[in-house]
């Protein structure tokens, strides 16, 4: 309720100031009895807009709280490495079905992929985008040199 009242007050103040400024330029006064419907409309619009903004912020807080419960972080479920319950259940069903088909002989078990022997070279060096251009260009030149040595370029 406090957020609604703060939003309402701020929006109403802005609307009334803008209306008063525009009316003053044209030689009218906002306090004139003929302007009562305009002030009433400004109050209604400020109330509606602040109610909508308050609702949006409330839903965002609720969804953020729900995502914090699931993932333990502020990023929500978007960048979560932990799968949801539905994804886990589906993966379990697929694995069970696969195991059943393999045992019936309808599906061949996949051979384990061969691992590449690790080379002595370190992976290409990456630098932060905030680092100076000279460092970024040196790192890029090193990556290009290694790629040419490996025959990738």
Coordinates of C-alpha atoms in Angstrom, one line a residue:
X1 CA 0.0 0.0 0.0
X2 CA 2.9 2.3 0.8
X3 CA 4.4 1.8 -2.7
X4 CA 1.0 2.6 -4.3
X5 CA 0.6 5.8 -2.3
X6 CA 4.2 6.9 -3.1
X7 CA 3.6 6.2 -6.8
X8 CA 0.2 7.9 -6.7
X9 CA 1.6 11.0 -5.0
X10 CA 4.6 11.3 -7.4
X11 CA 2.5 10.8 -10.6
X12 CA -0.2 13.2 -9.4
X13 CA 2.4 15.8 -8.6
X14 CA 4.0 15.5 -12.0
X15 CA 0.7 15.6 -13.8
X16 CA -0.5 18.6 -11.9
X17 CA 2.7 20.5 -12.4
X18 CA 2.7 19.8 -16.1
X19 CA -0.9 20.8 -16.5
X20 CA -0.3 24.0 -14.4
X21 CA 2.7 24.9 -16.6
X22 CA 0.8 24.3 -19.8
X23 CA -2.2 26.2 -18.6
X24 CA -0.1 29.1 -17.3
X25 CA 1.5 29.5 -20.8
X26 CA -1.9 29.9 -22.3
X27 CA -3.1 32.3 -19.6
X28 CA -5.3 30.0 -17.6
X29 CA -5.2 28.9 -13.9
X30 CA -5.4 25.3 -12.7
X31 CA -7.3 26.6 -9.6
X32 CA -10.1 28.0 -11.8
X33 CA -13.4 26.2 -11.1
X34 CA -13.7 25.3 -14.8
X35 CA -10.6 23.2 -14.5
X36 CA -12.1 20.9 -11.9
X37 CA -12.9 18.1 -14.4
X38 CA -9.2 18.2 -15.6
X39 CA -7.9 17.9 -12.1
X40 CA -10.4 15.1 -11.4
X41 CA -9.2 13.3 -14.6
X42 CA -5.5 13.8 -13.5
X43 CA -6.3 12.2 -10.1
X44 CA -8.0 9.2 -11.8
X45 CA -5.3 8.7 -14.3
X46 CA -2.6 8.9 -11.7
X47 CA -4.5 6.4 -9.5
X48 CA -4.9 4.0 -12.4
X49 CA -1.3 4.2 -13.5
X50 CA 0.1 3.8 -10.0
X51 CA -2.3 0.8 -9.4
X52 CA -1.0 -0.9 -12.6
X53 CA 2.6 -0.2 -11.8
X54 CA 2.1 -1.4 -8.2
X55 CA 0.6 -4.6 -9.6
X56 CA 3.4 -5.2 -12.0
X57 CA 6.0 -4.7 -9.3
X58 CA 4.1 -6.9 -6.9
X59 CA 4.0 -9.8 -9.4
X60 CA 7.7 -9.3 -10.2
X61 CA 8.5 -9.5 -6.5
X62 CA 6.4 -12.7 -6.1
X63 CA 8.0 -14.4 -9.1
X64 CA 11.5 -13.4 -7.9
X65 CA 10.7 -14.9 -4.5
X66 CA 9.5 -18.1 -6.2
X67 CA 12.6 -18.3 -8.4
X68 CA 14.8 -17.6 -5.4
X69 CA 13.2 -20.6 -3.7
X70 CA 13.9 -22.8 -6.7
X71 CA 17.4 -21.7 -7.8
X72 CA 18.8 -20.0 -4.8
X73 CA 19.9 -17.0 -6.8
X74 CA 18.6 -13.7 -8.1
X75 CA 18.8 -14.6 -11.8
X76 CA 15.6 -16.7 -11.5
X77 CA 15.2 -19.9 -13.5
X78 CA 16.6 -18.4 -16.7
X79 CA 20.3 -19.1 -16.0
X80 CA 19.8 -21.9 -13.6
X81 CA 21.9 -25.0 -14.2
X82 CA 19.6 -27.1 -12.0
X83 CA 16.7 -28.6 -14.1
X84 CA 13.2 -28.1 -13.0
X85 CA 11.1 -30.9 -11.6
X86 CA 9.3 -31.4 -14.9
X87 CA 12.6 -31.6 -16.8
X88 CA 14.0 -34.1 -14.3
X89 CA 10.9 -36.3 -14.5
X90 CA 11.0 -36.3 -18.3
X91 CA 14.7 -37.2 -18.3
X92 CA 14.0 -40.1 -15.9
X93 CA 11.2 -41.3 -18.2
X94 CA 13.4 -41.1 -21.3
X95 CA 16.2 -43.0 -19.5
X96 CA 13.8 -45.7 -18.3
X97 CA 12.4 -46.1 -21.8
X98 CA 15.8 -46.2 -23.3
X99 CA 17.0 -48.9 -20.8
X100 CA 13.9 -50.9 -21.6
X101 CA 14.4 -50.7 -25.4
X102 CA 18.1 -51.7 -25.0
X103 CA 17.2 -54.7 -22.8
X104 CA 14.6 -55.8 -25.4
X105 CA 17.2 -55.5 -28.2
X106 CA 15.2 -52.9 -30.1
X107 CA 17.9 -50.2 -29.5
X108 CA 21.6 -50.5 -29.5
X109 CA 23.6 -49.1 -26.6
X110 CA 25.6 -46.1 -27.7
X111 CA 29.3 -46.6 -27.5
X112 CA 31.1 -44.2 -25.2
X113 CA 32.6 -41.3 -27.1
X114 CA 36.3 -41.3 -27.5
X115 CA 38.1 -38.7 -25.5
X116 CA 40.7 -36.6 -27.2
X117 CA 44.1 -36.8 -25.7
X118 CA 44.8 -33.6 -23.9
X119 CA 47.6 -31.5 -25.3
X120 CA 50.3 -29.8 -23.3
X121 CA 49.2 -26.4 -24.6
X122 CA 47.0 -24.2 -22.4
X123 CA 43.6 -23.1 -23.8
X124 CA 43.6 -19.8 -25.7
X125 CA 43.9 -16.9 -23.4
X126 CA 40.9 -14.7 -22.9
X127 CA 41.0 -11.2 -21.5
X128 CA 38.3 -9.0 -20.1
X129 CA 36.4 -6.6 -22.4
X130 CA 37.4 -3.9 -19.8
X131 CA 41.1 -4.5 -20.4
X132 CA 43.1 -2.1 -22.7
X133 CA 42.8 -2.6 -26.4
X134 CA 46.5 -3.5 -26.6
X135 CA 46.0 -6.6 -24.3
X136 CA 42.9 -7.7 -26.2
X137 CA 44.6 -7.5 -29.5
X138 CA 47.6 -9.4 -28.2
X139 CA 45.3 -12.2 -26.9
X140 CA 43.5 -12.3 -30.2
X141 CA 46.8 -12.6 -32.1
X142 CA 47.9 -15.4 -29.8
X143 CA 44.6 -17.3 -30.5
X144 CA 45.0 -16.8 -34.2
X145 CA 48.6 -18.0 -34.1
X146 CA 47.6 -21.2 -32.2
X147 CA 44.7 -21.8 -34.6
X148 CA 47.0 -21.6 -37.6
X149 CA 49.5 -24.0 -35.9
X150 CA 46.6 -26.5 -35.4
X151 CA 45.4 -26.1 -38.9
X152 CA 42.1 -24.6 -38.1
X153 CA 42.7 -21.5 -40.1

